[in-house]
Amino acid sequence: MKNLIQKYNIPGPRYTSYPTVPFWDKEGIAQQDWERTVKKSFDESNQVEGISLYIHLPFCESLCTFCACHKKITKRHEVEQPYMDTVLKEWDLYCDLLVERPKIREIHLGGGTPTFFSSKNLKKLINGIFKRADKFETFDFSYEGHPNHTSEEQLQTLYDLGSRRNSFGIQDYDPKVQKAIHRVQSFEQVKRVNDLSRKIGYESISHDLIFGLPFQTEESIRNTIKNTIELKPDRIAYYSYAHVPWIKGVGQRGFDENDLPKDNEKRYLYELGKQLFFDNGYIEVGMDHFALPTDSLHKAMESKKLHRNFMGYTAGKTELMIGLGMSSISDSWYAFAQNEKDVDVYTEKVNSGVIPIFRGHLLTEQDLIVRKHILNLMCNLETEWKIGLDVTIKNEIIERLQEMIDDGLLEVSDTKITVKEEGRMFVRNICMAFDLRLLENKPDTRVFSMTI
Ligand SMILES: C[S@@+](CC[C@H](N)C(=O)[O-])C[C@H]1O[C@@H](n2cnc3c(N)ncnc32)[C@H](O)[C@@H]1O
Ligand code: SF4
């Protein structure tokens, strides 16, 4: 296994989309193409399955030095009101375009730190969204909370607004690791928000942990997982630390490359975590995620309904996902588009009445086919050849997979490809064999984190 890890630990995408963002069309997407595909996908799907909304709330009070998300650090809470007004204006722009009232199946508040916002403002935001929309028959509303900055009032307000699912950033409980990543939070602080969520009635609580952080050891991970298991979250995200200082130069400081666990040590931390989760009744779902059998994510996997999008894995697939807020990415199935990353530029565009995208990609017929294969592999660990690839391309893919087939990571038959249990941790490498965009345009500079 050690040799396989060394062999396959290369820079590669996490496939929250296909094509992946660095391979979107350099020309971008024309505003009218974006709007046309949103409308098309809305007309096809609103009545049948509803739409999803992702709302990016970027503010955090303090910078965690490992963080790779789009965030803005400030303690000035005056930023909440104008930002929320802009998000609601952006929502109006979409509603004007769609004409019919959207039916919302999923809302996710991501960040940054959504619980940076006061209860009053969170209420205004969600009520503002529903002034122009209805709930779909099944409605799932979730949000990310920072354990140090989430009050009982916020938990209750979000519950009253319909949320039954939340996730908390834990990362690691070890004091030395916490100091290095500038994220000090005690077990008691986490226990407080976890217990309050249970008391209020949340049905699914998720904890985010990361392996591969500076100064982590076998002992520190065992302890972090012991604390986690004690609180019995319904889901656990066990992320591989993405060290991307060339993108997040300003943020990823405070520790040195030498402080990070080496490749094999890092993989061992993953294996250890996985075993401890299994021992405690969790089941692995897709990549990076573990869930109790009672959780909807696990049920979605069992019924092959798991989906993957920019937020990671979800149990509620919709053809249209609209991302609101600075830097949010939207997916109309036929195209992707990302909002302006600078909050001032984002605000200016919205105020001038324009859906504030700055780049995107219109999928070709071939992109759509490859996208289905990659989604199947990432979600179900198998895909069928009947999803129409040209025979030459199919044979080239098998050729690229040959070494991994010889290494016992997957099986290929006339009808399908199946990733074996031994190959699960290499699923990103397997998807790379399908990634025609990556193969056509190998990037000149480093753009992806390591696959393992
Ligand atoms: C956008 S953060 C929101 C959570 C909230 N702000 C908090 O910190 O509690 C979502 C999660 O992304 C994960 N994350 C952020 N940067 C990462 C990185 N460089 N590598 C792996 N995971 C990362 C963390 O586990 C974090 O909890
Ligand atoms: S981990 Fe969460 S709180 Fe920390 S900087 Fe990133 S988004 Fe903000």
Tab-separated table of C-alpha atoms and ligand atoms in Angstrom:
chain	number	residue	atom	x	y	z
A	1	MET	CA	0.000	0.000	0.000
A	2	LYS	CA	2.887	2.339	0.869
A	3	ASN	CA	4.238	2.041	-2.677
A	4	LEU	CA	0.842	2.658	-4.212
A	5	ILE	CA	0.463	5.824	-2.166
A	6	GLN	CA	3.847	7.069	-3.319
A	7	LYS	CA	2.972	6.195	-6.889
A	8	TYR	CA	-0.450	7.821	-7.025
A	9	ASN	CA	-0.025	10.821	-4.747
A	10	ILE	CA	0.051	13.487	-7.444
A	11	PRO	CA	-1.627	16.882	-7.838
A	12	GLY	CA	-5.235	16.350	-8.942
A	13	PRO	CA	-8.755	17.822	-8.835
A	14	ARG	CA	-11.352	17.048	-6.151
A	15	TYR	CA	-14.064	16.897	-8.833
A	16	THR	CA	-16.719	19.041	-7.253
A	17	SER	CA	-17.413	19.896	-10.911
A	18	TYR	CA	-16.487	18.705	-14.385
A	19	PRO	CA	-14.803	20.431	-16.095
A	20	THR	CA	-12.911	21.581	-13.018
A	21	VAL	CA	-12.607	25.341	-12.535
A	22	PRO	CA	-9.029	25.754	-13.929
A	23	PHE	CA	-10.248	24.159	-17.182
A	24	TRP	CA	-13.287	26.284	-17.727
A	25	ASP	CA	-13.316	28.037	-21.065
A	26	LYS	CA	-10.708	30.825	-21.031
A	27	GLU	CA	-13.173	32.989	-22.956
A	28	GLY	CA	-15.649	32.610	-20.082
A	29	ILE	CA	-19.379	32.453	-20.675
A	30	ALA	CA	-21.544	35.122	-22.270
A	31	GLN	CA	-24.093	36.607	-19.868
A	32	GLN	CA	-26.969	35.641	-22.190
A	33	ASP	CA	-25.711	32.023	-22.399
A	34	TRP	CA	-25.624	31.799	-18.632
A	35	GLU	CA	-29.130	33.227	-18.309
A	36	ARG	CA	-30.432	30.999	-21.130
A	37	THR	CA	-29.132	27.789	-19.503
A	38	VAL	CA	-30.482	28.802	-16.075
A	39	LYS	CA	-33.894	29.355	-17.616
A	40	LYS	CA	-33.761	26.085	-19.565
A	41	SER	CA	-32.795	24.029	-16.557
A	42	PHE	CA	-35.349	25.831	-14.352
A	43	ASP	CA	-38.160	25.142	-16.835
A	44	GLU	CA	-37.168	21.480	-17.006
A	45	SER	CA	-36.841	20.888	-13.292
A	46	ASN	CA	-38.577	23.379	-10.995
A	47	GLN	CA	-41.904	21.538	-10.800
A	48	VAL	CA	-40.369	18.043	-10.714
A	49	GLU	CA	-37.492	18.344	-8.269
A	50	GLY	CA	-37.184	22.011	-7.246
A	51	ILE	CA	-33.945	24.000	-7.167
A	52	SER	CA	-31.065	24.394	-4.707
A	53	LEU	CA	-29.677	27.600	-3.303
A	54	TYR	CA	-26.177	28.099	-1.951
A	55	ILE	CA	-25.661	31.380	-0.115
A	56	HIS	CA	-22.099	32.438	0.627
A	57	LEU	CA	-21.698	34.441	3.849
A	58	PRO	CA	-17.993	35.279	3.791
A	59	PHE	CA	-17.239	37.020	7.088
A	60	CYS	CA	-15.186	35.520	9.947
A	61	GLU	CA	-13.972	37.267	13.086
A	62	SER	CA	-10.561	35.638	13.048
A	63	LEU	CA	-8.316	34.027	10.416
A	64	CYS	CA	-7.565	30.296	10.640
A	65	THR	CA	-4.227	29.863	8.906
A	66	PHE	CA	-5.094	26.551	7.204
A	67	CYS	CA	-8.246	27.861	5.557
A	68	ALA	CA	-8.682	27.601	1.797
A	69	CYS	CA	-12.187	29.122	1.636
A	70	HIS	CA	-13.233	32.543	0.297
A	71	LYS	CA	-13.556	34.602	3.437
A	72	LYS	CA	-13.219	38.159	4.717
A	73	ILE	CA	-11.873	38.733	8.187
A	74	THR	CA	-13.521	41.511	10.172
A	75	LYS	CA	-14.979	42.215	13.581
A	76	ARG	CA	-17.180	44.994	12.212
A	77	HIS	CA	-20.694	43.604	12.224
A	78	GLU	CA	-21.996	46.654	10.343
A	79	VAL	CA	-21.023	44.723	7.190
A	80	GLU	CA	-23.941	42.296	7.687
A	81	GLN	CA	-26.828	44.538	6.623
A	82	PRO	CA	-25.428	45.883	3.303
A	83	TYR	CA	-24.129	42.431	2.321
A	84	MET	CA	-27.495	40.826	2.970
A	85	ASP	CA	-29.289	43.552	1.019
A	86	THR	CA	-27.037	42.804	-1.959
A	87	VAL	CA	-27.630	39.057	-1.746
A	88	LEU	CA	-31.399	39.655	-1.739
A	89	LYS	CA	-31.062	42.014	-4.708
A	90	GLU	CA	-29.122	39.312	-6.530
A	91	TRP	CA	-31.920	36.858	-5.718
A	92	ASP	CA	-34.411	39.359	-7.209
A	93	LEU	CA	-32.387	39.395	-10.428
A	94	TYR	CA	-32.712	35.613	-10.699
A	95	CYS	CA	-36.424	35.619	-9.776
A	96	ASP	CA	-37.140	38.250	-12.446
A	97	LEU	CA	-35.392	36.024	-14.975
A	98	LEU	CA	-37.224	32.848	-13.927
A	99	VAL	CA	-40.705	34.437	-13.873
A	100	GLU	CA	-42.445	31.412	-12.243
A	101	ARG	CA	-41.957	31.114	-8.442
A	102	PRO	CA	-39.005	28.831	-7.646
A	103	LYS	CA	-39.612	25.801	-5.415
A	104	ILE	CA	-36.650	25.438	-3.120
A	105	ARG	CA	-35.551	21.935	-2.237
A	106	GLU	CA	-32.250	22.780	-0.561
A	107	ILE	CA	-30.684	25.850	0.985
A	108	HIS	CA	-27.164	25.773	2.295
A	109	LEU	CA	-25.527	28.708	4.050
A	110	GLY	CA	-21.762	28.408	3.648
A	111	GLY	CA	-18.793	30.549	4.349
A	112	GLY	CA	-16.851	32.079	5.822
A	113	THR	CA	-18.984	31.820	8.910
A	114	PRO	CA	-22.755	32.046	8.448
A	115	THR	CA	-23.179	32.347	12.229
A	116	PHE	CA	-21.180	35.604	12.081
A	117	PHE	CA	-24.600	37.084	11.186
A	118	SER	CA	-27.020	37.997	13.983
A	119	SER	CA	-30.217	35.976	14.433
A	120	LYS	CA	-32.194	39.013	13.332
A	121	ASN	CA	-30.272	39.277	10.070
A	122	LEU	CA	-30.353	35.529	9.371
A	123	LYS	CA	-34.122	35.705	9.741
A	124	LYS	CA	-34.358	38.684	7.386
A	125	LEU	CA	-32.230	36.853	4.849
A	126	ILE	CA	-34.243	33.627	4.784
A	127	ASN	CA	-37.607	35.419	4.935
A	128	GLY	CA	-36.370	37.663	2.102
A	129	ILE	CA	-35.617	34.583	-0.020
A	130	PHE	CA	-39.109	33.151	0.599
A	131	LYS	CA	-40.855	36.401	-0.356
A	132	ARG	CA	-40.273	35.232	-3.928
A	133	ALA	CA	-40.159	31.448	-3.563
A	134	ASP	CA	-41.943	28.437	-2.063
A	135	LYS	CA	-40.623	25.338	-0.355
A	136	PHE	CA	-40.505	22.110	-2.367
A	137	GLU	CA	-42.376	19.134	-0.778
A	138	THR	CA	-39.075	17.940	0.670
A	139	PHE	CA	-37.071	20.837	2.036
A	140	ASP	CA	-33.553	20.640	3.415
A	141	PHE	CA	-31.947	23.698	4.993
A	142	SER	CA	-28.424	23.448	6.397
A	143	TYR	CA	-25.669	25.789	7.477
A	144	GLU	CA	-22.060	25.910	8.678
A	145	GLY	CA	-21.454	27.183	12.182
A	146	HIS	CA	-18.283	28.048	14.045
A	147	PRO	CA	-18.498	26.509	17.551
A	148	ASN	CA	-16.965	29.614	19.153
A	149	HIS	CA	-19.404	31.933	17.388
A	150	THR	CA	-22.791	30.218	17.503
A	151	SER	CA	-25.343	31.170	20.132
A	152	GLU	CA	-28.420	29.305	21.342
A	153	GLU	CA	-30.516	32.113	19.869
A	154	GLN	CA	-28.979	31.589	16.406
A	155	LEU	CA	-29.475	27.809	16.599
A	156	GLN	CA	-33.127	28.291	17.604
A	157	THR	CA	-33.788	30.980	14.967
A	158	LEU	CA	-32.370	28.847	12.163
A	159	TYR	CA	-34.356	25.838	13.409
A	160	ASP	CA	-37.546	27.924	13.466
A	161	LEU	CA	-36.783	28.968	9.893
A	162	GLY	CA	-36.819	25.294	8.877
A	163	SER	CA	-33.234	24.115	9.330
A	164	ARG	CA	-32.833	20.561	10.626
A	165	ARG	CA	-29.188	20.074	9.731
A	166	ASN	CA	-26.001	21.902	10.639
A	167	SER	CA	-22.250	21.379	10.527
A	168	PHE	CA	-19.495	22.647	12.764
A	169	GLY	CA	-15.840	23.222	11.963
A	170	ILE	CA	-13.811	21.263	14.516
A	171	GLN	CA	-10.590	20.487	12.587
A	172	ASP	CA	-8.536	19.176	15.552
A	173	TYR	CA	-8.679	19.225	19.375
A	174	ASP	CA	-4.951	19.188	20.055
A	175	PRO	CA	-3.702	22.451	21.639
A	176	LYS	CA	-0.418	22.466	19.665
A	177	VAL	CA	-2.215	21.930	16.350
A	178	GLN	CA	-4.874	24.499	17.258
A	179	LYS	CA	-2.214	27.084	18.052
A	180	ALA	CA	-0.410	26.490	14.738
A	181	ILE	CA	-3.605	26.871	12.720
A	182	HIS	CA	-4.756	29.835	14.811
A	183	ARG	CA	-7.976	28.161	15.778
A	184	VAL	CA	-8.271	27.629	19.490
A	185	GLN	CA	-11.532	25.988	20.577
A	186	SER	CA	-12.141	23.636	23.451
A	187	PHE	CA	-14.091	20.391	23.615
A	188	GLU	CA	-16.538	22.159	25.956
A	189	GLN	CA	-17.262	24.817	23.328
A	190	VAL	CA	-18.026	22.152	20.736
A	191	LYS	CA	-20.071	20.115	23.217
A	192	ARG	CA	-22.145	23.202	23.998
A	193	VAL	CA	-23.285	23.782	20.382
A	194	ASN	CA	-23.668	20.045	19.783
A	195	ASP	CA	-25.859	19.511	22.869
A	196	LEU	CA	-27.908	22.640	22.181
A	197	SER	CA	-28.538	21.492	18.612
A	198	ARG	CA	-29.780	18.118	19.898
A	199	LYS	CA	-31.956	19.777	22.534
A	200	ILE	CA	-33.538	22.085	19.945
A	201	GLY	CA	-34.277	19.123	17.666
A	202	TYR	CA	-31.740	19.166	14.812
A	203	GLU	CA	-31.892	15.819	13.004
A	204	SER	CA	-28.400	15.786	11.525
A	205	ILE	CA	-25.246	17.300	12.987
A	206	SER	CA	-21.973	17.126	11.122
A	207	HIS	CA	-18.422	17.722	12.362
A	208	ASP	CA	-15.569	18.755	10.033
A	209	LEU	CA	-12.183	17.264	10.887
A	210	ILE	CA	-8.963	17.606	8.902
A	211	PHE	CA	-6.014	15.201	8.719
A	212	GLY	CA	-2.590	16.319	7.541
A	213	LEU	CA	-2.510	19.512	9.628
A	214	PRO	CA	0.780	20.718	11.149
A	215	PHE	CA	2.008	18.796	14.211
A	216	GLN	CA	-0.685	16.108	14.013
A	217	THR	CA	0.412	12.725	15.318
A	218	GLU	CA	-1.214	9.341	15.740
A	219	GLU	CA	-1.931	10.202	19.347
A	220	SER	CA	-3.437	13.619	18.620
A	221	ILE	CA	-5.720	12.157	15.930
A	222	ARG	CA	-6.817	9.323	18.238
A	223	ASN	CA	-7.739	11.898	20.834
A	224	THR	CA	-9.553	14.181	18.362
A	225	ILE	CA	-11.579	11.226	17.123
A	226	LYS	CA	-12.303	10.009	20.646
A	227	ASN	CA	-13.769	13.430	21.484
A	228	THR	CA	-15.727	13.448	18.233
A	229	ILE	CA	-17.225	10.004	18.815
A	230	GLU	CA	-18.232	11.044	22.316
A	231	LEU	CA	-20.554	13.668	20.786
A	232	LYS	CA	-21.900	11.180	18.181
A	233	PRO	CA	-22.384	13.532	15.209
A	234	ASP	CA	-24.564	12.022	12.461
A	235	ARG	CA	-21.948	12.853	9.846
A	236	ILE	CA	-18.231	13.393	9.936
A	237	ALA	CA	-16.289	15.067	7.154
A	238	TYR	CA	-12.679	13.888	7.404
A	239	TYR	CA	-10.912	16.168	4.947
A	240	SER	CA	-7.418	15.809	3.655
A	241	TYR	CA	-5.629	19.073	4.408
A	242	ALA	CA	-5.314	20.966	1.110
A	243	HIS	CA	-2.072	22.876	1.283
A	244	VAL	CA	-2.410	25.486	-1.434
A	245	PRO	CA	-0.202	28.423	-0.367
A	246	TRP	CA	0.252	29.466	-3.997
A	247	ILE	CA	-3.484	30.309	-4.014
A	248	LYS	CA	-3.989	31.264	-0.384
A	249	GLY	CA	-0.600	32.956	0.104
A	250	VAL	CA	-1.820	35.450	2.660
A	251	GLY	CA	-3.704	32.871	4.691
A	252	GLN	CA	-1.674	29.663	4.821
A	253	ARG	CA	1.101	30.849	7.108
A	254	GLY	CA	1.877	30.349	10.783
A	255	PHE	CA	3.505	26.990	10.164
A	256	ASP	CA	6.122	25.568	7.898
A	257	GLU	CA	5.989	22.812	5.271
A	258	ASN	CA	8.285	20.851	7.601
A	259	ASP	CA	5.618	20.882	10.316
A	260	LEU	CA	3.207	18.953	8.094
A	261	PRO	CA	2.975	15.146	8.303
A	262	LYS	CA	4.784	13.502	5.371
A	263	ASP	CA	2.824	11.614	2.643
A	264	ASN	CA	2.868	8.219	4.345
A	265	GLU	CA	2.226	9.644	7.783
A	266	LYS	CA	-0.697	11.610	6.382
A	267	ARG	CA	-2.178	8.550	4.726
A	268	TYR	CA	-1.744	6.608	7.939
A	269	LEU	CA	-3.755	9.289	9.745
A	270	TYR	CA	-6.508	8.794	7.181
A	271	GLU	CA	-6.458	5.002	7.566
A	272	LEU	CA	-6.466	5.315	11.333
A	273	GLY	CA	-9.413	7.727	11.299
A	274	LYS	CA	-11.344	5.540	8.900
A	275	GLN	CA	-10.855	2.456	11.100
A	276	LEU	CA	-11.921	4.333	14.230
A	277	PHE	CA	-15.061	5.610	12.471
A	278	PHE	CA	-15.890	2.071	11.287
A	279	ASP	CA	-15.343	0.713	14.788
A	280	ASN	CA	-17.917	3.187	16.023
A	281	GLY	CA	-20.650	2.421	13.509
A	282	TYR	CA	-19.928	5.009	10.807
A	283	ILE	CA	-19.986	4.099	7.130
A	284	GLU	CA	-17.827	5.721	4.471
A	285	VAL	CA	-19.830	7.759	1.965
A	286	GLY	CA	-18.100	8.748	-1.280
A	287	MET	CA	-14.791	10.446	-0.524
A	288	ASP	CA	-13.952	12.230	2.778
A	289	HIS	CA	-17.333	11.570	4.420
A	290	PHE	CA	-18.608	9.173	7.065
A	291	ALA	CA	-22.196	8.871	8.261
A	292	LEU	CA	-24.298	6.869	10.688
A	293	PRO	CA	-26.650	4.433	8.897
A	294	THR	CA	-29.617	6.540	10.061
A	295	ASP	CA	-28.377	9.670	8.273
A	296	SER	CA	-29.869	10.826	4.950
A	297	LEU	CA	-26.425	10.928	3.300
A	298	HIS	CA	-25.936	7.238	3.954
A	299	LYS	CA	-29.472	6.451	2.794
A	300	ALA	CA	-28.822	8.414	-0.431
A	301	MET	CA	-25.687	6.371	-1.046
A	302	GLU	CA	-27.581	3.104	-0.515
A	303	SER	CA	-30.233	4.090	-3.034
A	304	LYS	CA	-27.595	5.452	-5.464
A	305	LYS	CA	-29.025	8.961	-5.141
A	306	LEU	CA	-25.884	10.598	-3.835
A	307	HIS	CA	-24.838	13.715	-5.731
A	308	ARG	CA	-21.698	15.839	-5.651
A	309	ASN	CA	-21.543	19.572	-6.237
A	310	PHE	CA	-19.471	22.555	-5.138
A	311	MET	CA	-20.553	22.014	-1.526
A	312	GLY	CA	-19.349	18.401	-1.568
A	313	TYR	CA	-21.746	15.449	-1.257
A	314	THR	CA	-25.489	15.948	-0.979
A	315	ALA	CA	-28.542	13.724	-0.696
A	316	GLY	CA	-30.711	16.127	-2.690
A	317	LYS	CA	-29.779	16.356	-6.361
A	318	THR	CA	-31.286	19.192	-8.380
A	319	GLU	CA	-30.497	20.125	-11.948
A	320	LEU	CA	-30.246	23.805	-11.030
A	321	MET	CA	-28.187	25.176	-8.176
A	322	ILE	CA	-28.023	28.939	-7.836
A	323	GLY	CA	-25.134	30.347	-5.839
A	324	LEU	CA	-25.730	33.762	-4.284
A	325	GLY	CA	-23.117	36.004	-2.692
A	326	MET	CA	-19.517	36.880	-3.506
A	327	SER	CA	-17.444	34.050	-5.072
A	328	SER	CA	-20.403	31.595	-5.170
A	329	ILE	CA	-20.497	29.088	-7.985
A	330	SER	CA	-23.764	28.201	-9.708
A	331	ASP	CA	-24.550	25.108	-11.756
A	332	SER	CA	-27.306	24.976	-14.387
A	333	TRP	CA	-26.188	21.447	-15.407
A	334	TYR	CA	-25.488	22.822	-18.918
A	335	ALA	CA	-23.122	25.518	-17.619
A	336	PHE	CA	-21.227	26.754	-14.560
A	337	ALA	CA	-20.681	30.346	-13.488
A	338	GLN	CA	-18.830	31.982	-10.624
A	339	ASN	CA	-19.675	35.302	-8.981
A	340	GLU	CA	-17.196	38.136	-8.552
A	341	LYS	CA	-14.786	37.345	-5.712
A	342	ASP	CA	-14.294	40.904	-4.550
A	343	VAL	CA	-17.175	42.066	-2.371
A	344	ASP	CA	-17.107	45.654	-3.739
A	345	VAL	CA	-17.118	44.568	-7.382
A	346	TYR	CA	-19.828	42.009	-6.575
A	347	THR	CA	-21.962	44.725	-4.936
A	348	GLU	CA	-21.442	47.201	-7.790
A	349	LYS	CA	-22.535	44.679	-10.402
A	350	VAL	CA	-25.644	43.653	-8.491
A	351	ASN	CA	-26.577	47.306	-7.931
A	352	SER	CA	-26.303	47.951	-11.648
A	353	GLY	CA	-28.853	45.182	-12.254
A	354	VAL	CA	-26.516	42.520	-13.622
A	355	ILE	CA	-26.215	38.894	-12.400
A	356	PRO	CA	-22.672	39.307	-11.019
A	357	ILE	CA	-20.744	36.461	-12.677
A	358	PHE	CA	-17.142	36.942	-13.804
A	359	ARG	CA	-16.319	33.570	-15.323
A	360	GLY	CA	-18.027	30.375	-16.351
A	361	HIS	CA	-18.170	27.484	-18.743
A	362	LEU	CA	-20.770	26.277	-21.217
A	363	LEU	CA	-20.553	22.467	-21.303
A	364	THR	CA	-20.108	20.736	-24.673
A	365	GLU	CA	-21.886	17.441	-25.455
A	366	GLN	CA	-18.667	15.628	-24.583
A	367	ASP	CA	-18.268	17.540	-21.298
A	368	LEU	CA	-21.789	16.427	-20.338
A	369	ILE	CA	-20.950	12.772	-20.956
A	370	VAL	CA	-17.650	12.895	-19.075
A	371	ARG	CA	-19.371	14.783	-16.269
A	372	LYS	CA	-21.833	11.903	-15.798
A	373	HIS	CA	-19.023	9.330	-15.617
A	374	ILE	CA	-17.042	11.359	-13.105
A	375	LEU	CA	-20.137	11.972	-10.959
A	376	ASN	CA	-20.933	8.244	-11.003
A	377	LEU	CA	-17.407	7.333	-9.962
A	378	MET	CA	-17.210	9.956	-7.215
A	379	CYS	CA	-20.680	9.087	-5.829
A	380	ASN	CA	-21.273	5.391	-6.593
A	381	LEU	CA	-17.737	4.127	-7.246
A	382	GLU	CA	-18.895	2.688	-10.563
A	383	THR	CA	-19.977	3.856	-13.990
A	384	GLU	CA	-21.473	2.198	-17.050
A	385	TRP	CA	-20.016	2.369	-20.545
A	386	LYS	CA	-23.459	2.820	-22.029
A	387	ILE	CA	-23.158	6.531	-21.158
A	388	GLY	CA	-22.106	7.290	-24.724
A	389	LEU	CA	-18.375	7.775	-25.135
A	390	ASP	CA	-16.794	7.426	-28.552
A	391	VAL	CA	-15.086	3.983	-28.850
A	392	THR	CA	-11.599	5.429	-29.388
A	393	ILE	CA	-11.934	7.623	-26.317
A	394	LYS	CA	-13.232	4.664	-24.297
A	395	ASN	CA	-10.233	2.542	-25.321
A	396	GLU	CA	-7.831	5.345	-24.455
A	397	ILE	CA	-9.426	5.646	-21.017
A	398	ILE	CA	-8.965	1.902	-20.435
A	399	GLU	CA	-5.331	2.227	-21.514
A	400	ARG	CA	-4.811	5.029	-18.992
A	401	LEU	CA	-6.478	2.918	-16.298
A	402	GLN	CA	-4.420	-0.195	-17.070
A	403	GLU	CA	-1.767	0.409	-14.436
A	404	MET	CA	-4.417	0.919	-11.757
A	405	ILE	CA	-6.251	-2.205	-12.974
A	406	ASP	CA	-2.964	-4.150	-12.663
A	407	ASP	CA	-2.521	-2.722	-9.172
A	408	GLY	CA	-5.937	-4.172	-8.219
A	409	LEU	CA	-7.681	-0.836	-7.685
A	410	LEU	CA	-10.591	-1.319	-10.096
A	411	GLU	CA	-12.282	-3.777	-12.423
A	412	VAL	CA	-13.307	-3.098	-15.994
A	413	SER	CA	-15.910	-5.240	-17.790
A	414	ASP	CA	-17.693	-4.830	-21.135
A	415	THR	CA	-20.488	-2.976	-19.418
A	416	LYS	CA	-18.945	-1.048	-16.544
A	417	ILE	CA	-16.067	0.067	-14.345
A	418	THR	CA	-16.149	-0.752	-10.650
A	419	VAL	CA	-13.779	0.764	-8.109
A	420	LYS	CA	-12.685	-1.902	-5.612
A	421	GLU	CA	-12.493	-1.185	-1.885
A	422	GLU	CA	-8.675	-1.018	-2.262
A	423	GLY	CA	-9.148	1.668	-4.924
A	424	ARG	CA	-11.479	3.956	-2.986
A	425	MET	CA	-8.702	6.250	-1.824
A	426	PHE	CA	-7.492	6.573	-5.419
A	427	VAL	CA	-10.865	7.522	-6.895
A	428	ARG	CA	-9.579	10.998	-7.843
A	429	ASN	CA	-6.778	9.339	-9.841
A	430	ILE	CA	-9.334	7.064	-11.530
A	431	CYS	CA	-11.471	10.073	-12.501
A	432	MET	CA	-8.364	11.750	-13.949
A	433	ALA	CA	-8.266	9.026	-16.639
A	434	PHE	CA	-11.645	10.376	-17.855
A	435	ASP	CA	-10.690	14.045	-17.548
A	436	LEU	CA	-10.233	14.936	-21.204
A	437	ARG	CA	-9.857	18.648	-20.423
A	438	LEU	CA	-6.963	17.970	-18.066
A	439	LEU	CA	-5.309	15.640	-20.582
A	440	GLU	CA	-5.611	18.176	-23.403
A	441	ASN	CA	-4.218	21.083	-21.390
A	442	LYS	CA	-1.791	19.997	-18.700
A	443	PRO	CA	-1.475	23.092	-16.462
A	444	ASP	CA	1.892	24.951	-16.578
A	445	THR	CA	1.803	25.800	-12.911
A	446	ARG	CA	0.616	23.942	-9.822
A	447	VAL	CA	-3.167	24.361	-9.480
A	448	PHE	CA	-4.386	21.312	-7.539
A	449	SER	CA	-3.717	19.854	-4.120
A	450	MET	CA	-2.328	16.295	-3.876
A	451	THR	CA	-4.802	13.437	-4.514
A	452	ILE	CA	-3.940	11.452	-1.384
B	1	LIG	C1	-15.867	27.199	4.934
B	1	LIG	S1	-15.445	26.334	6.352
B	1	LIG	C2	-16.865	26.868	7.251
B	1	LIG	C3	-16.926	26.493	8.682
B	1	LIG	C4	-16.807	27.597	9.694
B	1	LIG	N1	-16.316	28.815	9.159
B	1	LIG	C5	-15.811	27.096	10.708
B	1	LIG	O1	-14.642	27.356	10.501
B	1	LIG	O2	-16.238	26.467	11.673
B	1	LIG	C6	-15.847	24.665	5.971
B	1	LIG	C7	-14.798	23.634	6.227
B	1	LIG	O3	-13.847	23.597	5.176
B	1	LIG	C8	-12.712	22.865	5.642
B	1	LIG	N2	-11.470	23.459	5.111
B	1	LIG	C9	-11.146	24.771	5.022
B	1	LIG	N3	-9.889	24.911	4.520
B	1	LIG	C10	-9.410	23.666	4.265
B	1	LIG	C11	-8.169	23.144	3.745
B	1	LIG	N4	-7.168	23.939	3.404
B	1	LIG	N5	-8.055	21.795	3.628
B	1	LIG	C12	-9.071	20.969	3.976
B	1	LIG	N6	-10.246	21.403	4.482
B	1	LIG	C13	-10.423	22.725	4.635
B	1	LIG	C14	-12.745	22.956	7.171
B	1	LIG	O4	-12.898	21.665	7.716
B	1	LIG	C15	-13.954	23.835	7.448
B	1	LIG	O5	-14.632	23.464	8.618
B	2	SF4	S1	-12.057	27.870	8.796
B	2	SF4	FE1	-14.007	28.893	8.997
B	2	SF4	S2	-13.659	30.491	10.569
B	2	SF4	FE2	-11.663	29.816	9.897
B	2	SF4	S3	-11.097	31.334	8.341
B	2	SF4	FE3	-12.016	29.528	7.293
B	2	SF4	S4	-14.125	30.015	7.054
B	2	SF4	FE4	-13.313	31.443	8.585
